[in-house]
Coordinates of C-alpha atoms in Angstrom, one line a residue:
X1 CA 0.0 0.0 0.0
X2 CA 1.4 3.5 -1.0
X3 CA 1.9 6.0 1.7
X4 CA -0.3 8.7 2.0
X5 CA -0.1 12.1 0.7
X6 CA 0.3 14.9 3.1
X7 CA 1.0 18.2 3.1
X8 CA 3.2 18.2 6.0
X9 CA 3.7 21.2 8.7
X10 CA 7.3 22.5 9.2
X11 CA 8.5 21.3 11.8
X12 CA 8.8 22.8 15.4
X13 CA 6.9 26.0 14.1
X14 CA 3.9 27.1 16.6
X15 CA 1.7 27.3 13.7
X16 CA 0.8 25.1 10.9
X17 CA 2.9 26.3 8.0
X18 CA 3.8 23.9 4.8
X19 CA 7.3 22.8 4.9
X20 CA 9.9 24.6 2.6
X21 CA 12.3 21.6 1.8
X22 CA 14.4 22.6 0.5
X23 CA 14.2 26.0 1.3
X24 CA 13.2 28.7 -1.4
X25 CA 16.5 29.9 -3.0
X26 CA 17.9 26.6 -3.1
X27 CA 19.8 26.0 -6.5
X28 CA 18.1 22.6 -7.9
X29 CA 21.3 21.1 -9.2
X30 CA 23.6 23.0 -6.8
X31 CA 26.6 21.0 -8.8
X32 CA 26.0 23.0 -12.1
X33 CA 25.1 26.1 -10.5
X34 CA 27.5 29.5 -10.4
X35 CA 29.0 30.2 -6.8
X36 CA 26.0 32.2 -5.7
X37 CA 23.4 29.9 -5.4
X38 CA 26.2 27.3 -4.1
X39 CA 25.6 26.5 0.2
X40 CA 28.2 28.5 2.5
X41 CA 28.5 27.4 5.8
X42 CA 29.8 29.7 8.7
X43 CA 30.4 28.0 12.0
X44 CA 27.1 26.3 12.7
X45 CA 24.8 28.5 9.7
X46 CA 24.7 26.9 6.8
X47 CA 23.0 29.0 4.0
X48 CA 21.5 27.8 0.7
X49 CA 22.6 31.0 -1.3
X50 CA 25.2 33.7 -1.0
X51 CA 22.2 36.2 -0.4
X52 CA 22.0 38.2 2.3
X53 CA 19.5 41.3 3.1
X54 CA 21.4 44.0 4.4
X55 CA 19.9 46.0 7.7
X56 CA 17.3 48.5 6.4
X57 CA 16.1 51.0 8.6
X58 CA 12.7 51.8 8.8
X59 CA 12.1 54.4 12.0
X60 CA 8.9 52.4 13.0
X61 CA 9.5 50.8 16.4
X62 CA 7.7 51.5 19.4
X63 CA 9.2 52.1 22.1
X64 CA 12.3 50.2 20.5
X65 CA 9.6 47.4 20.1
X66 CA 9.4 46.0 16.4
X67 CA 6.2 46.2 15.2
X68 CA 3.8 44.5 12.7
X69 CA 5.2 46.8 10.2
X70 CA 8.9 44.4 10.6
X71 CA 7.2 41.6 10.2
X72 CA 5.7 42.1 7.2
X73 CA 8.6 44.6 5.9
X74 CA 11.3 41.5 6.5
X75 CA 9.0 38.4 5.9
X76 CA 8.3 39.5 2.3
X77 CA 12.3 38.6 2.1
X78 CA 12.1 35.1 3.8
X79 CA 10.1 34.1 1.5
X80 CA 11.2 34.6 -1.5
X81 CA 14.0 32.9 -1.5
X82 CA 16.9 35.1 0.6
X83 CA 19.3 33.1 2.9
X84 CA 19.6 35.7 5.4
X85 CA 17.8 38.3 6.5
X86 CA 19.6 40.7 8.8
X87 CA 17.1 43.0 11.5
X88 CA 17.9 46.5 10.6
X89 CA 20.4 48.6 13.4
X90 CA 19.6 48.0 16.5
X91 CA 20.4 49.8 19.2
X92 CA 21.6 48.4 22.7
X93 CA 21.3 51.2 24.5
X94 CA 18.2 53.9 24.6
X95 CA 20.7 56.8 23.6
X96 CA 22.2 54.6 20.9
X97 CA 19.2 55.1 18.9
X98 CA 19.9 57.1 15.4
X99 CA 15.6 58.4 16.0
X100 CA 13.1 57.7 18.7
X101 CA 11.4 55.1 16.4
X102 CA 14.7 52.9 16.0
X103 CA 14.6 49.3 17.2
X104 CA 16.2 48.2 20.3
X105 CA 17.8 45.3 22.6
X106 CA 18.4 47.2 26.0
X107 CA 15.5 45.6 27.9
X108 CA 13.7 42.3 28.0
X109 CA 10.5 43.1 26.4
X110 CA 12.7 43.7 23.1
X111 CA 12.9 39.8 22.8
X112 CA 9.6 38.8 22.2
X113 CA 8.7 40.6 19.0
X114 CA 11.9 39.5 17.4
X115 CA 11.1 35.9 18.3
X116 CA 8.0 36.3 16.1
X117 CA 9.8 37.3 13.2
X118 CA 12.9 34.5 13.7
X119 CA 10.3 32.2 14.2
X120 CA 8.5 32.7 11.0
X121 CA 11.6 33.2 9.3
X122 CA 13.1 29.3 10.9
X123 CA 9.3 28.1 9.6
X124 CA 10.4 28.8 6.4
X125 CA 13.8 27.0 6.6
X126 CA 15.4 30.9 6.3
X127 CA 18.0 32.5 8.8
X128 CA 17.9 35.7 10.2
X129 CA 20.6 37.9 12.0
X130 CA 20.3 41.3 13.8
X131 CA 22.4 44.1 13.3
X132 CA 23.4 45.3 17.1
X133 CA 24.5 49.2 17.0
X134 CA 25.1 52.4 18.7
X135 CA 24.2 55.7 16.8
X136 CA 26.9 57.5 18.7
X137 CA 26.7 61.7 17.5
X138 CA 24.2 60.7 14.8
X139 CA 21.6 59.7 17.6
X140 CA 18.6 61.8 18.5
X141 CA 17.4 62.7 14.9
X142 CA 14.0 62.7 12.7
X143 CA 13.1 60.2 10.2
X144 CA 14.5 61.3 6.6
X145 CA 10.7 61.9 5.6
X146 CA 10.0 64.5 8.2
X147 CA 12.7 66.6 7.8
X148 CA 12.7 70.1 7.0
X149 CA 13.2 70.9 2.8
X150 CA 17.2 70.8 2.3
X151 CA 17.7 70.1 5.9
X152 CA 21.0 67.3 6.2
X153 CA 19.1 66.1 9.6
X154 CA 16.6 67.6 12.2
X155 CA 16.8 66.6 15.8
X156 CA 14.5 65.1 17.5
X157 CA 12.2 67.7 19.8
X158 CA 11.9 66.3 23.7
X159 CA 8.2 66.0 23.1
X160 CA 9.4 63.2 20.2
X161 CA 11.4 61.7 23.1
X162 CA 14.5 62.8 21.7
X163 CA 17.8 63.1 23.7
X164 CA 20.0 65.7 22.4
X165 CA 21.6 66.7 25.8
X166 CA 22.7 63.1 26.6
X167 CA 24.0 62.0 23.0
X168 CA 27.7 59.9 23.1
X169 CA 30.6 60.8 21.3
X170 CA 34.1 59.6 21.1
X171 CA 35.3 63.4 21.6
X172 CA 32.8 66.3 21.4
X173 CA 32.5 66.6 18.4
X174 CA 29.3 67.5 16.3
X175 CA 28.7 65.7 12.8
X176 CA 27.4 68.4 11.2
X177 CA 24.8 71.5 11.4
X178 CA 21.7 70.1 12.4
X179 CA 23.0 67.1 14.5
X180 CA 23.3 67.0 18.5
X181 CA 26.5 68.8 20.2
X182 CA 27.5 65.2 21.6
X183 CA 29.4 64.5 24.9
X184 CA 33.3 62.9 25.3
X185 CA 32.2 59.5 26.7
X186 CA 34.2 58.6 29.9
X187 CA 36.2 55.2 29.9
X188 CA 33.2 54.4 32.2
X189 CA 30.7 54.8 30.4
X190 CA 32.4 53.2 27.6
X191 CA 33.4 49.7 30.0
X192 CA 29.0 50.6 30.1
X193 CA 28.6 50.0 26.8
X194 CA 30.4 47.3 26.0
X195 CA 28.3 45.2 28.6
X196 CA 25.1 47.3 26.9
X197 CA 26.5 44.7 23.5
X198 CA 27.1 41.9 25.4
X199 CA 23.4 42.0 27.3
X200 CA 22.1 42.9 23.9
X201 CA 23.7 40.1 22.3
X202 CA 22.5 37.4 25.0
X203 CA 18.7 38.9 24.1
X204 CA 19.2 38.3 20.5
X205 CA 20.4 35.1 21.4
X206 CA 17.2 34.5 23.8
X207 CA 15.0 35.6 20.6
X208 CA 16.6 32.9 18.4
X209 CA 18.3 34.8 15.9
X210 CA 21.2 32.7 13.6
X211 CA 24.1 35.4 14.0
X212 CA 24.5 38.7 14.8
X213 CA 26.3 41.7 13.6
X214 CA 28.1 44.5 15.3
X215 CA 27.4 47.4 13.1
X216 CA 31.0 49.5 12.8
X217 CA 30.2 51.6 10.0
X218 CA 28.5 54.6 8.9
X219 CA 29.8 57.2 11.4
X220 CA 28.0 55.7 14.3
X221 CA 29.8 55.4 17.3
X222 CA 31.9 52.5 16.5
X223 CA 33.2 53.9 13.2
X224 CA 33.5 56.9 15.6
X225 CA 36.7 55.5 17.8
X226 CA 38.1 54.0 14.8
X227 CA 38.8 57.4 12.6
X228 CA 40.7 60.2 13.6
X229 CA 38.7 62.6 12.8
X230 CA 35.9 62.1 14.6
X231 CA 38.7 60.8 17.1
X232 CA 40.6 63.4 19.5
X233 CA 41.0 61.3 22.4
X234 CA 44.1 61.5 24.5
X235 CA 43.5 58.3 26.6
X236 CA 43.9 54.2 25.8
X237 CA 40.9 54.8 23.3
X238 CA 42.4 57.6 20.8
X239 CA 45.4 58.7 19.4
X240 CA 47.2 55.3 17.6
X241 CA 45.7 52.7 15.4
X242 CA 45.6 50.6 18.6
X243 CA 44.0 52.4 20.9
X244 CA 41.4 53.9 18.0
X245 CA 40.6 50.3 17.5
X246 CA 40.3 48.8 21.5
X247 CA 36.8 49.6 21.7
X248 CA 35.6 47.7 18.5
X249 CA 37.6 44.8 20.2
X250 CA 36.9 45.0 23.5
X251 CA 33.0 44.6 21.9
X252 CA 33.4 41.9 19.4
X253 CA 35.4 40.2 22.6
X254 CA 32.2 40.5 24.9
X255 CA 29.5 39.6 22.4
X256 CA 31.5 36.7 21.2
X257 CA 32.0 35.5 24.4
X258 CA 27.8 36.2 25.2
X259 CA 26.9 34.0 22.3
X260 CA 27.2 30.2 21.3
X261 CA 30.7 29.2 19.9
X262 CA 28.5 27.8 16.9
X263 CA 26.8 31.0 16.0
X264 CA 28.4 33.4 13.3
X265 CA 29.5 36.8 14.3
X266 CA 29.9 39.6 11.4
X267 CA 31.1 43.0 11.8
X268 CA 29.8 45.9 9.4
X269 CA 33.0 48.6 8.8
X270 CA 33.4 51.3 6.3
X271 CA 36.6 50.8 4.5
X272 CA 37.2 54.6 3.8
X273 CA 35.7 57.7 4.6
X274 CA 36.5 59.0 1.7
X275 CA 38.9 61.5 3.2
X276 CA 41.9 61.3 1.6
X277 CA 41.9 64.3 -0.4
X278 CA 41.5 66.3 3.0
X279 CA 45.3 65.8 3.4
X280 CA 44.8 64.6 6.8
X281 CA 45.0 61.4 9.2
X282 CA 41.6 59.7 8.4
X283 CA 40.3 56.3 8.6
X284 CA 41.0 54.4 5.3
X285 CA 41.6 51.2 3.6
X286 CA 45.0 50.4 4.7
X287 CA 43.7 50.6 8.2
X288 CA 40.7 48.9 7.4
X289 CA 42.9 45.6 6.4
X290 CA 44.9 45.5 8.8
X291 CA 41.7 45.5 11.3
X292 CA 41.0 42.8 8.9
X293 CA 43.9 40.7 10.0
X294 CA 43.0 40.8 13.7
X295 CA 39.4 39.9 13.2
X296 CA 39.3 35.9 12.9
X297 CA 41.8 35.5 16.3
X298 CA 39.4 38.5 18.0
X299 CA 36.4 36.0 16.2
X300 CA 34.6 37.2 13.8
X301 CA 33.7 35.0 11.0
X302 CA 32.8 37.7 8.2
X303 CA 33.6 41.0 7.5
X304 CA 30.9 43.8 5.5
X305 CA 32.6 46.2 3.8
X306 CA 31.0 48.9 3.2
X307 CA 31.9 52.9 3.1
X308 CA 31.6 56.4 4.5
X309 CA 28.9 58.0 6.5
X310 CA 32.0 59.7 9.2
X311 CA 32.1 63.1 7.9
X312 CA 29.8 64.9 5.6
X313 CA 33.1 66.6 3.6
X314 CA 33.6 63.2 2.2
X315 CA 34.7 63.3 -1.4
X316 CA 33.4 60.5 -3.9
X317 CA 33.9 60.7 -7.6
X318 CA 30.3 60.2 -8.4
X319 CA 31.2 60.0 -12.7
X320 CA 33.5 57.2 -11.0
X321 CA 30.6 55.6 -9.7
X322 CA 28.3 55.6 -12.6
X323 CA 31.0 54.0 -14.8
X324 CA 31.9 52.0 -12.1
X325 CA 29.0 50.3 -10.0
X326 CA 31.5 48.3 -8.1
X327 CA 33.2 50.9 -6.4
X328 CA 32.7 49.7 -3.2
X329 CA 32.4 46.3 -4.3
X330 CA 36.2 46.5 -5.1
X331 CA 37.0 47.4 -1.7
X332 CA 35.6 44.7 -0.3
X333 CA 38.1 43.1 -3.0
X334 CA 41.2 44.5 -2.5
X335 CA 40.4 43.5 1.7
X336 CA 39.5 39.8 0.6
X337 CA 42.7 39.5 -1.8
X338 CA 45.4 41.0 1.3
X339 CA 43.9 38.7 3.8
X340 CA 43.8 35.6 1.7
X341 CA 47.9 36.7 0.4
X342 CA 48.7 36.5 4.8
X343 CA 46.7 33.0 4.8
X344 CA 44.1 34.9 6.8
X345 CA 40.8 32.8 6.9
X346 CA 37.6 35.6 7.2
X347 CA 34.8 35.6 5.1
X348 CA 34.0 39.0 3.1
X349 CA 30.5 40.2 2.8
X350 CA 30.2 43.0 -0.2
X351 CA 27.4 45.5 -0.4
X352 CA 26.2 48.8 -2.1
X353 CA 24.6 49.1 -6.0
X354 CA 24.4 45.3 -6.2
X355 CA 21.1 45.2 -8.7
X356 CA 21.4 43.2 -11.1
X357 CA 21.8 39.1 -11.9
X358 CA 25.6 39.7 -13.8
X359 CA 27.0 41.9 -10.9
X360 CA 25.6 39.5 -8.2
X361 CA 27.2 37.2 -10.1
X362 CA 30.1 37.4 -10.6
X363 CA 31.2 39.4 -6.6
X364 CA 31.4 36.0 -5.4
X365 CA 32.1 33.4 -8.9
X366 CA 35.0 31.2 -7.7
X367 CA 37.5 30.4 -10.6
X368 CA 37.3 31.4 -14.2
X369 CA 34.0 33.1 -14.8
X370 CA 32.0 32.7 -18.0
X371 CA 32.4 35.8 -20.5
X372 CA 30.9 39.7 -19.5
X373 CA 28.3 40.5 -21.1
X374 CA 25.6 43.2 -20.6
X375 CA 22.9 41.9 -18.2
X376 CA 20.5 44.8 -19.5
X377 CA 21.3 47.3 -16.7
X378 CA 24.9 47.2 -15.9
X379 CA 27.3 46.4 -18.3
X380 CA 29.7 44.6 -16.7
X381 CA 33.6 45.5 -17.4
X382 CA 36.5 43.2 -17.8
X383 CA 38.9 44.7 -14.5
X384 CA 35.4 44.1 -12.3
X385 CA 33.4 41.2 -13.9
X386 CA 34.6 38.5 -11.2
X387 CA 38.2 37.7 -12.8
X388 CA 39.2 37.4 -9.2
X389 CA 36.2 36.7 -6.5
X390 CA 35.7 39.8 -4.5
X391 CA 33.6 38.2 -1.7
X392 CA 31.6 35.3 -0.6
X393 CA 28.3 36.8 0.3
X394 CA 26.6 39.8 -1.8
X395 CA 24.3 42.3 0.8
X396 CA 21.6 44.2 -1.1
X397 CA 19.1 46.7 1.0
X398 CA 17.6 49.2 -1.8
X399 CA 17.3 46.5 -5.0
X400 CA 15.3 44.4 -2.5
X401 CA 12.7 46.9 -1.8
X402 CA 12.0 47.5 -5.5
X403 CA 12.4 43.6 -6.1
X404 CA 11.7 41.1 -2.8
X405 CA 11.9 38.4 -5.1
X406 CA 15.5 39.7 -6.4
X407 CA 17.1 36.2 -5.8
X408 CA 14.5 34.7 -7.6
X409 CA 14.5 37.2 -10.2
X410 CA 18.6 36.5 -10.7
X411 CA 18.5 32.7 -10.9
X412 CA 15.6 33.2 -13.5
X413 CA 18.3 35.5 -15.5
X414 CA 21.2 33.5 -14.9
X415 CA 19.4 30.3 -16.0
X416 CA 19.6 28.3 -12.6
X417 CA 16.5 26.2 -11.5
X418 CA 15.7 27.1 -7.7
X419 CA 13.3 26.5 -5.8
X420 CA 10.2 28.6 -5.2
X421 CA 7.9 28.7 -1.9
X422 CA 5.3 26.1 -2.1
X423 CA 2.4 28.6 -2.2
X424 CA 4.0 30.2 -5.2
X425 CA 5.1 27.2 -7.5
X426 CA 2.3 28.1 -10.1
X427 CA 4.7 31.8 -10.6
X428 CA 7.7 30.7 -12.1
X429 CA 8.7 32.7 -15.1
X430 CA 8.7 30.6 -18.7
X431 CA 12.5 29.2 -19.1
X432 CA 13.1 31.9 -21.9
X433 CA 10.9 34.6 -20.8
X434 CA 13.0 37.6 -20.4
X435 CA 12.3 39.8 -17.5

């Protein structure tokens, strides 16, 4: 007698939800399929695909609570195929906030309504990761939709619960017109925060997630100690590349040690502030590699690379940019190729203009790649097109929210049969249609 036919419940989810095996995302014939919808494993987290969806804030917590609004913003992801889904910056302090609407993981009740979304997320056989963070002298703002017309920022009024007497800084130093006059943090209050990452950490961990990242970039506070700049300190934390770097580890040192040894720990930096041209000490991308060649002893498993956000004066060559989408992308590159010259064994993560199926592509195609060719938005030049891998794990935030499907979308350009959620089999696109 044949066995029944079920349609069986995912298991260990506290709802009845169709199980995704494999998981949507998953290459068909993984053997034949280019490097990015190949598995990657890190520590204990095994992903299907190398893509990720990078933190994306949306100024709609409560209270530092996520809301319904998260849910549904980061599930339309999980479904569709994504590997990992990272909650957007998260602060672990109240103060560390970058608006009053900012998520958070500095009290207990944070726990529960990121559970629901790792929950839903596991019921789909997806991961997800959260992005831990301190705004330093960017906290205390307005969401970019409120501001005034031509304003850079506005700060948050009192009545908004903002905080702009009590914003952290490594030195007091303001951003820029419009931004909170911050205050020099004391070695105590930094000791402070690094417990404020560890606790956070251990909450993240309560709520389930897969990893978690410590968010260094930007011109928050991390990426605050590590330039000069924003960096006048005259004590253990400023001054030498050592002592402008002691925070970041004495944080990856106590959220590693708050976490299980088989979780994955990542660590956002930007790899230049694009200061050069000021023709002064800045934080760059020879600093930013060798930071990359203390990370997998401190233990951290992958490294973001991303750019800017420190200093408003910053100079990029945007005609540069438009003839060359992978700016940043090759920064990420050149951090990848010095480590692996050194034998150094951390993972790259690269991010920033990633929108289209040839560009994914070809970021993390191990060995010879097929031939460029123009993928109908990008056309993809020899010195970029994936002659040497530039990283093993491509983050996208703004092509997801025009496409959620965008993984699907690429494997349907590139030619590679994945699988779709259940619900959605019927959707597929015809094998030649072009999109």
């Amino acid at each position: 007698m044949s066995s029944p036919v079920v349609n069986k419940g995912a298991p260990n989810a506290a709802f009845y939800t169709p199980v995704q095996d494999p998981p949507a995302g998953t290459a068909l014939d993984p053997a034949t399929a280019p490097t990015l919808f190949q598995p990657l494993s890190i520590r204990g987290m095994t992903l299907q695909n190398r893509f990720v969806v990078s933190p994306m804030c949306q100024y709609s917590a409560d209270d530092g609570h996520l809301t319904d609004w998260h849910f549904a913003h980061l599930s339309q992801f999980v479904i569709r195929g994504s590997a990992l889904t990272i909650v957007e910056a998260t602060a672990v302090t109240p103060n560390g906030r970058i608006t009053p609407q900012c998520p958070g993981m500095w009290k207990d009740s944070h726990i529960t309504p990121l559970k629901r979304v790792v929950d839903f997320a596991h019921s789909q056989g997806q991961k997800v990761g959260i992005q831990l963070a301190h705004a330093g002298r960017k906290a205390s703002t307005v969401a970019p939709w409120i501001r005034p017309a031509n304003a850079l920022t506005e700060l948050a009024p009192p009545e908004d619960g903002g905080w702009a007497d009590n914003v952290w800084a490594p030195s007091a130093l303001k951003f820029d017109e419009g931004y909170p006059e911050p205050k020099a943090m004391t070695v105590e209050q930094i000791k402070e925060l690094v417990q404020a990452f560890a606790d956070a950490a251990k909450r993240s961990v309560a709520a389930g997630v897969d990893t978690i990242e410590i968010h260094g970039a930007h011109g928050y506070l991390i990426s605050e100690f590590l330039s000069p700049l924003s960096n006048k300190r005259t004590d253990q934390y400023g001054g030498s590349f050592e002592n402008r770097t002691r925070m970041l580890l004495e944080v990856i040192a106590a959220v590693r040690a708050a976490i299980p040894e088989t979780m994955p720990l990542l660590l956002r930096i930007s790899a230049t502030e694009w200061m050069e041209a000021l023709g002064e000490p800045s934080w760059d991308l020879e600093q930013s590699i060798r930071l990359a060649k203390l990370l997998p002893a401190a233990g951290v498993d992958l490294l973001d690379v991303s750019s800017g956000g420190n200093n408003p004066l910053r100079h990029i060559d945007v005609k540069g940019i438009l003839a060359n989408p992978y700016y940043q992308v090759d920064l990420a590159g050149k951090i990848r190729e010095a480590l692996k010259k050194e034998g150094h064994e951390l993972l790259i993560g690269a991010v920033g203009m990633i929108t289209n199926a040839e560009m994914a592509r070809s970021i993390v195609q191990e060995g010879k790649p097929a031939a460029a060719h123009d993928s109908g938005s990008v056309e993809v030049v020899e010195e970029s097109s994936g002659r040497t891998t530039q990283a093993d794990l491509v983050l996208a935030a703004r092509q997801y929210l025009r496409e959620p499907e965008f993984p699907l979308r690429v494997a349907h350009q590139l030619g590679v049969e994945v699988k779709w959620p259940n619900q959605y089999h019927r959707a597929g696109w015809a094998k030649d249609q072009k999109l």
